[in-house]
């Protein structure tokens, strides 16, 4: 029995999919279907693109202050329904409700408010040619843009994309993940209530077919995507056919580099554990490869393993829960397969390594114990491939050069953290790491003004701050003779 049937938002109306096809939506903690979302296709996307095209010119001409006002009203609506959004996000994704309340939903509000403020403060650019001419740069919206987001941080990443797109005067065709569609559907309702003009924000629910139709639509001028490297590569190839700008925030296999001189406080150990297992390890920024200088390896290993074993895996609604359910049966099986592979590759499972049975209402849910593995070299698949679950490896190193070589020894380059009291070393190591984001003696401290994105197989382009405003606009230089 599904008690929730979602709809698309097209042209300001909440509508059923044209073909009336729906996908089952699961509650990961209970392992059962609890909702249905539109299985939209190219016809639904075409309707959304058409509605966006009809709204784009007026939205582009809307003063930035008015766009900002509507974005803040939408943020107000989310805050007014905070508990509903928190429980919807937790139920849809399996993450602890406490995490959705502390991180996911407040960040979605912050995304909207940040870009509402940013667009009204965005400085203009000019270049004077002595007494000959003055150049000024117009940054004009692209028209209709596509935003495609993943299941791990549903509303957090959905708004991270649509906020700068709307702020810069673009009409949006956005698609959340079909795995976690509910808070995007709630946002659709609230965007209508907030007073967005019809067609400015269109939300199409569905999977790969809907996503691919957005990427292929000639009327869509840019794609902002977060998700797997595999899908991102396909999007990049297909978007080229219609000369779309693409922003791709993809996978990661991030290193936490712990030097012997680091401040081995309980707080720092707790942060490293949070970096490893937050959101069940389903954050592209998680530190899944922990590199530890040999002199402190044994002590660090023992303290880290003890903390991992102390984490509570349980019902996401229970305030004591640290790790909830992973997002799907397929993902659960993928993670368990990765752990089996690690054992086959010779890994020592120091903590976890098994599925977890949670009694009561979660008896059929999909839970994995926080897992710590060592004894594996840098080249094995376990240390090369993104697992995207609560599974980390420990590797010892000797000296700065080996630490950097190990950290850089994967095809990914998204994030890293460096732990040392020697700040000269921190700066030099950070500069040599192949990553778009490096934290020093911290993790997941986020200033939304900063550039955000990866290198190598972790993506192309940067989100955040003016990077996002620039991505969603075209620069036009006007040169006026004096
Ligand atoms: N780097 C990151 O932030 C994330 C990485 N992942 C990785 O990706 C794996 C699969 O997770 P998913 O969320 O299913 O990622 P995905 O990359 O398959 O899907 C992400 C989004 O793209 C859409 N999509 C799928 N195929 C598409 C296509 N051909 N064209 C356009 N859009 C398409 C999906 O419907 C979803 O909205 C995870 O196991 C994990 O390894 C997943 C989520 C986030
Ligand atoms: O922008 C952030 O703070 C975090 C982004 C996280 C992802 O893109 C991810 O986990 O996929």
Coordinates of C-alpha atoms and ligand atoms in Angstrom, one line a residue:
X1 CA 0.0 0.0 0.0
X2 CA 1.6 3.3 -1.1
X3 CA 0.3 6.3 0.8
X4 CA 2.1 8.9 -1.3
X5 CA 1.8 9.6 -5.0
X6 CA 4.1 12.3 -6.3
X7 CA 3.7 14.6 -9.2
X8 CA 5.7 16.7 -11.6
X9 CA 5.8 20.5 -11.5
X10 CA 5.4 21.8 -15.0
X11 CA 4.3 25.4 -15.8
X12 CA 3.3 26.1 -12.2
X13 CA 1.0 23.0 -12.1
X14 CA 1.5 19.7 -10.2
X15 CA 0.7 17.2 -12.9
X16 CA 0.8 13.4 -13.4
X17 CA 3.2 11.9 -15.9
X18 CA 1.8 11.9 -19.5
X19 CA 2.1 8.2 -19.8
X20 CA 0.8 7.6 -16.3
X21 CA 3.9 5.4 -15.5
X22 CA 5.2 5.4 -11.9
X23 CA 8.2 4.1 -10.1
X24 CA 8.2 2.6 -6.6
X25 CA 9.9 4.6 -3.9
X26 CA 11.3 2.7 -1.0
X27 CA 11.7 3.5 2.6
X28 CA 15.3 2.1 3.2
X29 CA 15.0 1.7 6.9
X30 CA 11.9 -0.5 6.5
X31 CA 12.8 -2.1 3.2
X32 CA 9.4 -1.5 1.7
X33 CA 7.6 0.6 -0.9
X34 CA 5.9 3.6 0.6
X35 CA 5.4 6.0 -2.3
X36 CA 5.3 6.3 -6.1
X37 CA 6.9 8.9 -8.2
X38 CA 6.4 9.7 -11.9
X39 CA 8.5 7.7 -14.3
X40 CA 8.7 10.7 -16.6
X41 CA 9.9 10.4 -20.2
X42 CA 10.9 12.7 -23.1
X43 CA 7.3 13.9 -23.5
X44 CA 7.2 15.1 -19.9
X45 CA 10.6 16.8 -20.3
X46 CA 9.5 18.4 -23.5
X47 CA 6.5 19.9 -21.7
X48 CA 8.7 21.2 -18.9
X49 CA 11.2 22.7 -21.4
X50 CA 8.4 24.4 -23.2
X51 CA 7.0 25.9 -20.0
X52 CA 10.5 27.0 -19.0
X53 CA 11.0 28.7 -22.4
X54 CA 7.7 30.5 -22.1
X55 CA 8.8 31.9 -18.7
X56 CA 12.5 32.5 -19.3
X57 CA 12.4 36.0 -20.8
X58 CA 10.2 37.5 -18.1
X59 CA 12.2 35.8 -15.4
X60 CA 15.5 37.2 -16.9
X61 CA 13.9 40.6 -16.9
X62 CA 12.8 40.3 -13.3
X63 CA 14.9 42.5 -11.0
X64 CA 17.5 40.6 -9.0
X65 CA 15.9 41.9 -5.8
X66 CA 12.5 40.3 -6.8
X67 CA 14.1 37.0 -7.7
X68 CA 15.9 37.1 -4.3
X69 CA 12.6 37.9 -2.5
X70 CA 10.9 34.8 -4.0
X71 CA 13.9 32.6 -3.1
X72 CA 13.8 33.8 0.4
X73 CA 10.0 33.1 0.5
X74 CA 10.7 29.6 -0.6
X75 CA 13.4 29.3 2.1
X76 CA 10.8 30.6 4.6
X77 CA 8.4 27.9 3.5
X78 CA 10.9 25.2 4.1
X79 CA 11.7 26.5 7.5
X80 CA 8.0 26.7 8.3
X81 CA 7.7 23.0 7.4
X82 CA 11.0 22.0 8.9
X83 CA 9.8 18.9 10.7
X84 CA 7.9 17.6 7.6
X85 CA 11.1 18.1 5.5
X86 CA 13.3 16.4 8.1
X87 CA 11.1 13.3 8.4
X88 CA 10.5 13.1 4.7
X89 CA 14.3 13.3 3.9
X90 CA 15.1 10.7 6.6
X91 CA 12.3 8.3 5.5
X92 CA 13.2 8.7 1.8
X93 CA 17.0 8.2 2.2
X94 CA 17.4 6.2 5.4
X95 CA 19.7 8.8 6.9
X96 CA 19.2 9.6 10.6
X97 CA 16.5 12.2 11.2
X98 CA 19.0 14.0 13.4
X99 CA 21.4 14.4 10.5
X100 CA 18.6 15.7 8.2
X101 CA 17.7 18.2 10.9
X102 CA 21.3 19.3 11.6
X103 CA 22.6 19.3 8.0
X104 CA 20.4 18.5 5.0
X105 CA 17.4 20.8 5.5
X106 CA 19.3 23.7 7.0
X107 CA 21.8 23.6 4.2
X108 CA 18.9 23.6 1.6
X109 CA 17.6 26.8 3.3
X110 CA 21.1 28.2 3.3
X111 CA 21.6 27.5 -0.4
X112 CA 18.5 29.5 -1.3
X113 CA 19.3 32.4 1.1
X114 CA 23.0 32.5 0.1
X115 CA 22.3 32.8 -3.6
X116 CA 19.4 35.2 -3.0
X117 CA 21.9 37.5 -1.3
X118 CA 24.8 36.8 -3.7
X119 CA 22.9 37.9 -6.8
X120 CA 22.0 41.3 -5.3
X121 CA 25.7 41.9 -4.4
X122 CA 27.4 40.5 -7.5
X123 CA 29.9 43.1 -8.6
X124 CA 30.1 44.2 -12.3
X125 CA 33.3 44.1 -14.3
X126 CA 34.7 46.9 -16.5
X127 CA 38.1 47.5 -18.2
X128 CA 39.2 51.1 -19.2
X129 CA 41.4 51.5 -22.2
X130 CA 43.0 54.8 -21.1
X131 CA 41.2 57.6 -22.9
X132 CA 40.2 55.4 -25.9
X133 CA 37.4 53.2 -24.7
X134 CA 35.6 51.7 -21.7
X135 CA 34.7 48.0 -21.7
X136 CA 32.0 46.6 -19.5
X137 CA 30.9 42.9 -19.0
X138 CA 27.3 41.9 -19.1
X139 CA 26.5 38.6 -17.4
X140 CA 23.3 37.4 -18.9
X141 CA 21.2 34.3 -18.0
X142 CA 21.5 31.4 -20.4
X143 CA 17.7 31.0 -20.7
X144 CA 16.6 27.4 -19.8
X145 CA 19.0 25.2 -17.7
X146 CA 18.9 21.6 -16.5
X147 CA 19.8 20.5 -12.9
X148 CA 20.1 16.8 -12.2
X149 CA 20.9 15.7 -8.7
X150 CA 21.6 12.4 -6.8
X151 CA 20.1 10.5 -3.9
X152 CA 22.7 11.0 -1.2
X153 CA 21.9 14.6 -0.1
X154 CA 18.6 15.0 -1.9
X155 CA 17.3 18.5 -1.0
X156 CA 20.8 19.8 -0.1
X157 CA 22.1 19.1 -3.6
X158 CA 18.9 19.8 -5.4
X159 CA 18.8 23.4 -4.1
X160 CA 22.6 23.7 -4.4
X161 CA 22.0 23.6 -8.1
X162 CA 18.6 25.3 -8.6
X163 CA 19.3 28.3 -6.3
X164 CA 22.1 29.9 -8.4
X165 CA 20.3 29.0 -11.6
X166 CA 17.1 30.8 -10.5
X167 CA 19.1 33.7 -8.9
X168 CA 20.9 34.4 -12.2
X169 CA 17.5 34.7 -14.0
X170 CA 17.4 31.3 -15.7
X171 CA 14.2 29.2 -16.0
X172 CA 15.0 25.7 -14.6
X173 CA 14.1 22.1 -15.5
X174 CA 15.3 20.1 -12.5
X175 CA 15.3 16.3 -11.9
X176 CA 15.9 14.8 -8.5
X177 CA 17.0 11.2 -8.1
X178 CA 14.2 8.7 -8.5
X179 CA 15.6 7.0 -5.4
X180 CA 14.8 10.0 -3.2
X181 CA 12.2 12.2 -4.8
X182 CA 10.0 13.2 -2.0
X183 CA 11.5 16.5 -0.7
X184 CA 11.9 17.8 -4.2
X185 CA 8.1 17.2 -4.6
X186 CA 7.5 19.1 -1.4
X187 CA 9.7 21.9 -2.7
X188 CA 7.6 21.9 -5.9
X189 CA 4.5 22.5 -3.7
X190 CA 6.2 25.3 -1.8
X191 CA 7.6 27.0 -4.8
X192 CA 4.0 27.5 -6.1
X193 CA 3.0 28.7 -2.6
X194 CA 5.9 31.1 -2.5
X195 CA 4.7 32.7 -5.7
X196 CA 7.2 31.8 -8.4
X197 CA 5.8 32.6 -11.8
X198 CA 4.6 29.5 -13.6
X199 CA 7.4 27.8 -15.7
X200 CA 10.3 29.4 -13.8
X201 CA 10.9 26.3 -11.8
X202 CA 9.9 22.9 -13.3
X203 CA 10.6 19.7 -11.5
X204 CA 10.4 16.5 -13.5
X205 CA 10.5 13.2 -11.5
X206 CA 12.0 10.1 -12.9
X207 CA 15.1 8.2 -13.8
X208 CA 17.7 7.9 -16.5
X209 CA 15.2 8.4 -19.4
X210 CA 14.0 11.7 -18.0
X211 CA 17.5 12.8 -17.2
X212 CA 18.7 11.9 -20.7
X213 CA 15.8 13.8 -22.2
X214 CA 16.9 16.9 -20.3
X215 CA 20.5 16.5 -21.5
X216 CA 19.3 16.0 -25.1
X217 CA 16.8 18.9 -25.2
X218 CA 18.0 21.6 -27.6
X219 CA 16.2 24.2 -25.6
X220 CA 18.3 23.5 -22.5
X221 CA 21.5 25.5 -22.5
X222 CA 23.5 24.0 -19.6
X223 CA 23.5 21.0 -17.4
X224 CA 24.5 21.0 -13.7
X225 CA 24.9 17.4 -12.6
X226 CA 26.0 15.6 -9.5
X227 CA 26.3 11.8 -9.4
X228 CA 28.4 8.9 -10.6
X229 CA 31.4 9.3 -12.7
X230 CA 29.9 6.8 -15.2
X231 CA 26.7 8.8 -15.7
X232 CA 28.6 12.1 -15.7
X233 CA 30.9 10.9 -18.5
X234 CA 27.8 10.0 -20.6
X235 CA 26.2 13.4 -19.9
X236 CA 29.4 15.2 -21.0
X237 CA 29.4 13.3 -24.3
X238 CA 25.7 13.8 -25.1
X239 CA 25.7 17.4 -24.0
X240 CA 28.4 18.2 -26.5
X241 CA 26.0 17.5 -29.4
X242 CA 23.9 20.6 -28.5
X243 CA 26.9 22.6 -27.2
X244 CA 25.6 22.7 -23.6
X245 CA 27.8 24.1 -20.8
X246 CA 28.2 21.3 -18.2
X247 CA 29.1 21.3 -14.6
X248 CA 29.9 17.8 -13.4
X249 CA 30.4 17.0 -9.7
X250 CA 31.2 13.3 -9.7
X251 CA 32.7 10.5 -7.6
X252 CA 35.5 10.6 -5.0
X253 CA 37.9 8.3 -3.2
X254 CA 39.2 10.9 -0.8
X255 CA 42.3 10.6 1.4
X256 CA 42.5 11.7 5.0
X257 CA 46.3 12.2 5.5
X258 CA 47.2 12.0 9.2
X259 CA 50.8 13.0 10.1
X260 CA 52.5 11.8 13.3
X261 CA 52.5 15.3 14.7
X262 CA 48.8 15.9 14.4
X263 CA 46.7 16.9 17.4
X264 CA 45.4 13.5 18.4
X265 CA 42.6 14.9 20.5
X266 CA 39.3 13.1 20.9
X267 CA 37.6 15.9 18.9
X268 CA 39.9 15.3 15.9
X269 CA 39.5 11.5 16.1
X270 CA 35.7 12.1 16.2
X271 CA 35.9 14.3 13.1
X272 CA 37.9 11.7 11.2
X273 CA 35.3 9.1 12.2
X274 CA 32.5 11.5 11.1
X275 CA 34.4 12.1 7.8
X276 CA 34.5 8.3 7.2
X277 CA 30.9 7.3 8.2
X278 CA 28.6 10.4 8.0
X279 CA 25.4 9.7 6.1
X280 CA 26.5 6.0 6.0
X281 CA 29.6 7.0 4.0
X282 CA 27.3 8.3 1.2
X283 CA 28.8 11.7 0.7
X284 CA 31.2 12.3 -2.2
X285 CA 33.5 14.2 0.3
X286 CA 33.8 11.3 2.8
X287 CA 37.4 10.3 3.7
X288 CA 37.4 6.7 2.7
X289 CA 41.2 6.2 2.6
X290 CA 42.9 7.1 5.8
X291 CA 46.6 7.4 5.4
X292 CA 48.5 7.4 8.8
X293 CA 52.2 8.1 9.4
X294 CA 53.8 4.8 10.5
X295 CA 55.0 6.1 13.9
X296 CA 51.5 6.6 15.2
X297 CA 49.7 3.9 13.0
X298 CA 49.0 1.3 15.7
X299 CA 47.7 3.8 18.3
X300 CA 45.6 5.6 15.7
X301 CA 44.2 2.3 14.3
X302 CA 43.2 1.2 17.8
X303 CA 41.5 4.5 18.7
X304 CA 39.7 4.8 15.3
X305 CA 38.5 1.1 15.4
X306 CA 37.2 1.6 18.9
X307 CA 35.2 4.6 17.8
X308 CA 33.9 2.8 14.7
X309 CA 32.7 -0.1 16.9
X310 CA 31.0 2.4 19.2
X311 CA 28.8 3.9 16.5
X312 CA 25.1 3.0 16.7
X313 CA 23.5 1.6 13.6
X314 CA 19.8 1.7 13.9
X315 CA 16.4 3.2 13.3
X316 CA 16.9 6.6 11.6
X317 CA 14.1 8.0 13.8
X318 CA 16.0 7.1 17.0
X319 CA 18.0 10.0 18.3
X320 CA 20.8 7.6 19.4
X321 CA 21.3 6.4 15.9
X322 CA 24.6 7.4 14.2
X323 CA 24.2 5.4 11.0
X324 CA 20.9 4.8 9.4
X325 CA 20.0 2.6 6.4
X326 CA 21.9 2.7 3.2
X327 CA 19.8 4.1 0.4
X328 CA 18.6 0.9 -1.5
X329 CA 18.8 -2.9 -1.6
X330 CA 21.0 -2.6 -4.7
X331 CA 23.4 -0.2 -3.0
X332 CA 23.4 -2.4 0.1
X333 CA 24.4 -5.4 -2.0
X334 CA 27.0 -3.3 -3.8
X335 CA 28.6 -2.3 -0.5
X336 CA 28.5 -5.9 0.9
X337 CA 30.1 -7.0 -2.4
X338 CA 32.9 -4.5 -1.9
X339 CA 33.5 -5.8 1.6
X340 CA 33.7 -9.3 0.2
X341 CA 36.1 -8.2 -2.4
X342 CA 38.3 -6.5 0.2
X343 CA 38.5 -9.8 2.1
X344 CA 39.4 -11.6 -1.2
X345 CA 42.2 -9.0 -1.8
X346 CA 43.7 -9.8 1.6
X347 CA 42.2 -7.1 3.7
X348 CA 42.0 -7.4 7.5
X349 CA 38.5 -6.4 8.6
X350 CA 39.2 -4.6 11.9
X351 CA 35.6 -3.4 12.5
X352 CA 32.2 -4.1 11.0
X353 CA 32.3 -6.1 7.8
X354 CA 28.7 -7.3 8.0
X355 CA 25.1 -6.3 7.4
X356 CA 23.3 -5.2 10.6
X357 CA 19.9 -6.6 11.6
X358 CA 17.8 -3.8 13.2
X359 CA 14.8 -5.2 15.1
X360 CA 11.2 -4.0 15.1
X361 CA 10.0 -1.8 12.3
X362 CA 13.4 -1.9 10.6
X363 CA 13.7 -5.7 10.5
X364 CA 13.6 -5.6 6.7
X365 CA 15.8 -2.5 6.3
X366 CA 19.2 -2.2 4.6
X367 CA 21.9 -1.6 7.2
X368 CA 25.7 -2.0 7.0
X369 CA 28.1 -1.9 10.0
X370 CA 30.8 0.9 9.9
X371 CA 33.7 -1.1 8.5
X372 CA 37.4 -0.5 8.9
X373 CA 39.9 -2.5 6.8
X374 CA 43.7 -2.5 6.7
X375 CA 46.4 -4.7 5.2
X376 CA 45.7 -3.6 1.6
X377 CA 48.0 -1.9 -0.8
X378 CA 47.1 1.3 -2.8
X379 CA 46.6 -0.4 -6.1
X380 CA 43.9 -2.9 -5.1
X381 CA 40.3 -2.3 -6.2
X382 CA 39.2 -1.6 -2.7
X383 CA 41.6 1.4 -2.6
X384 CA 40.8 2.5 -6.1
X385 CA 37.1 2.2 -6.6
X386 CA 34.3 4.4 -5.0
X387 CA 32.3 2.3 -2.6
X388 CA 30.1 5.1 -1.4
X389 CA 29.2 3.3 1.9
X390 CA 30.4 3.0 5.5
X391 CA 33.7 1.3 4.5
X392 CA 37.2 2.8 4.9
X393 CA 40.7 1.5 4.7
X394 CA 43.8 2.4 6.7
X395 CA 47.2 2.6 5.1
X396 CA 50.5 3.5 6.8
X397 CA 53.0 5.9 5.1
X398 CA 56.6 7.1 5.7
X399 CA 57.2 10.8 5.0
X400 CA 55.5 13.6 3.1
X401 CA 56.3 12.4 -0.4
X402 CA 54.9 8.9 0.2
X403 CA 51.8 10.4 1.8
X404 CA 51.2 12.6 -1.3
X405 CA 51.9 9.8 -3.7
X406 CA 49.4 7.5 -1.9
X407 CA 46.8 10.3 -1.7
X408 CA 47.1 10.9 -5.4
X409 CA 47.1 7.3 -6.4
X410 CA 43.5 7.0 -7.6
X411 CA 41.7 8.2 -10.7
X412 CA 39.6 10.5 -8.5
X413 CA 40.5 14.0 -7.2
X414 CA 37.6 15.5 -5.3
X415 CA 38.6 16.2 -1.7
X416 CA 41.2 15.5 0.9
X417 CA 42.0 16.4 4.5
X418 CA 45.4 16.9 6.0
X419 CA 46.1 16.6 9.8
X420 CA 49.3 18.1 11.1
X421 CA 50.5 20.8 13.6
X422 CA 53.1 21.9 11.0
X423 CA 51.2 24.5 9.0
X424 CA 54.1 24.9 6.5
X425 CA 53.8 21.2 5.8
X426 CA 50.0 21.6 5.6
X427 CA 50.2 24.3 2.9
X428 CA 52.8 22.5 0.9
X429 CA 51.0 19.2 1.0
X430 CA 47.7 20.8 0.2
X431 CA 49.2 22.4 -2.9
X432 CA 50.5 19.0 -4.1
X433 CA 47.3 17.0 -3.6
X434 CA 45.3 16.3 -6.7
X435 CA 42.0 17.4 -5.3
X436 CA 39.6 20.3 -5.7
X437 CA 39.0 20.7 -2.0
X438 CA 41.5 20.3 0.8
X439 CA 40.6 20.6 4.5
X440 CA 43.4 21.2 7.1
X441 CA 42.7 19.8 10.6
X442 CA 39.0 19.8 9.8
X443 CA 36.4 18.3 7.5
X444 CA 33.2 19.5 5.8
X445 CA 33.6 23.1 7.0
X446 CA 31.7 24.8 4.1
X447 CA 31.8 28.4 3.1
X448 CA 29.3 28.7 0.2
X449 CA 31.4 31.4 -1.4
X450 CA 34.3 29.0 -2.1
X451 CA 34.8 27.1 -5.4
X452 CA 33.5 23.5 -5.1
X453 CA 34.4 20.6 -7.4
X454 CA 37.0 18.1 -8.3
X455 CA 39.7 17.1 -10.8
X456 CA 40.5 14.0 -12.8
X457 CA 37.5 11.6 -12.7
X458 CA 35.8 13.6 -9.9
X459 CA 34.4 16.1 -12.4
X460 CA 34.6 19.2 -14.4
X461 CA 33.8 22.8 -13.4
X462 CA 33.1 24.4 -10.0
X463 CA 30.0 25.1 -8.0
X464 CA 29.6 27.6 -5.2
X465 CA 29.8 31.4 -4.9
X466 CA 30.6 33.4 -8.0
X467 CA 31.7 30.2 -9.8
X468 CA 28.0 29.1 -9.8
X469 CA 26.8 32.5 -10.9
X470 CA 29.3 32.5 -13.7
X471 CA 28.3 29.0 -14.8
X472 CA 24.7 30.0 -15.2
X473 CA 25.4 33.1 -17.2
X474 CA 27.1 34.1 -20.4
X475 CA 29.7 37.0 -20.3
X476 CA 29.2 39.6 -23.0
X477 CA 31.9 42.3 -23.3
X478 CA 30.7 45.7 -24.5
X479 CA 33.4 48.1 -25.7
X480 CA 32.4 51.8 -26.0
X481 CA 34.7 54.3 -27.7
X482 CA 35.3 57.4 -25.6
Ligands
LIG1 N1 29.7 11.8 -6.4 C1 28.5 11.9 -5.8 O1 28.2 12.9 -5.2 C2 27.7 10.7 -5.9 C3 28.1 9.6 -6.4 N2 27.3 8.5 -6.5 C4 27.8 7.3 -7.0 O2 26.9 6.9 -8.1 C5 26.5 5.6 -7.8 C6 25.0 5.5 -8.3 O3 24.3 6.5 -7.6 P1 23.1 7.2 -8.3 O4 22.5 8.3 -7.5 O5 22.2 6.2 -8.9 O6 24.0 8.1 -9.3 P2 23.7 8.3 -10.8 O7 24.8 9.0 -11.4 O8 23.2 7.0 -11.4 O9 22.4 9.2 -10.8 C7 22.5 10.6 -10.5 C8 21.3 11.3 -11.1 O10 21.5 11.2 -12.5 C9 20.3 10.7 -13.1 N3 20.7 9.9 -14.3 C10 21.0 8.6 -14.3 N4 21.3 8.2 -15.6 C11 21.3 9.3 -16.3 C12 21.5 9.7 -17.7 N5 21.9 8.7 -18.6 N6 21.4 10.9 -18.1 C13 21.0 11.9 -17.3 N7 20.7 11.7 -16.0 C14 20.8 10.4 -15.5 C15 19.7 9.9 -12.0 O11 18.3 9.7 -12.2 C16 20.0 10.8 -10.8 O12 19.0 11.8 -10.7 C17 26.6 5.4 -6.3 O13 26.7 4.1 -5.9 C18 27.8 6.2 -6.0 O14 29.0 5.3 -6.3 C19 26.0 8.6 -6.2 C20 25.5 9.8 -5.6 C21 26.3 10.9 -5.4
LIG2 O1 28.5 21.2 -1.4 C1 28.6 20.5 -0.4 O2 28.8 21.0 0.7 C2 28.6 19.1 -0.5 C3 28.5 18.4 -1.6 C4 28.4 17.0 -1.6 C5 28.2 16.3 -2.7 O3 28.3 16.9 -3.9 C6 28.0 14.9 -2.7 O4 28.1 14.2 -1.7 O5 27.7 14.3 -3.8

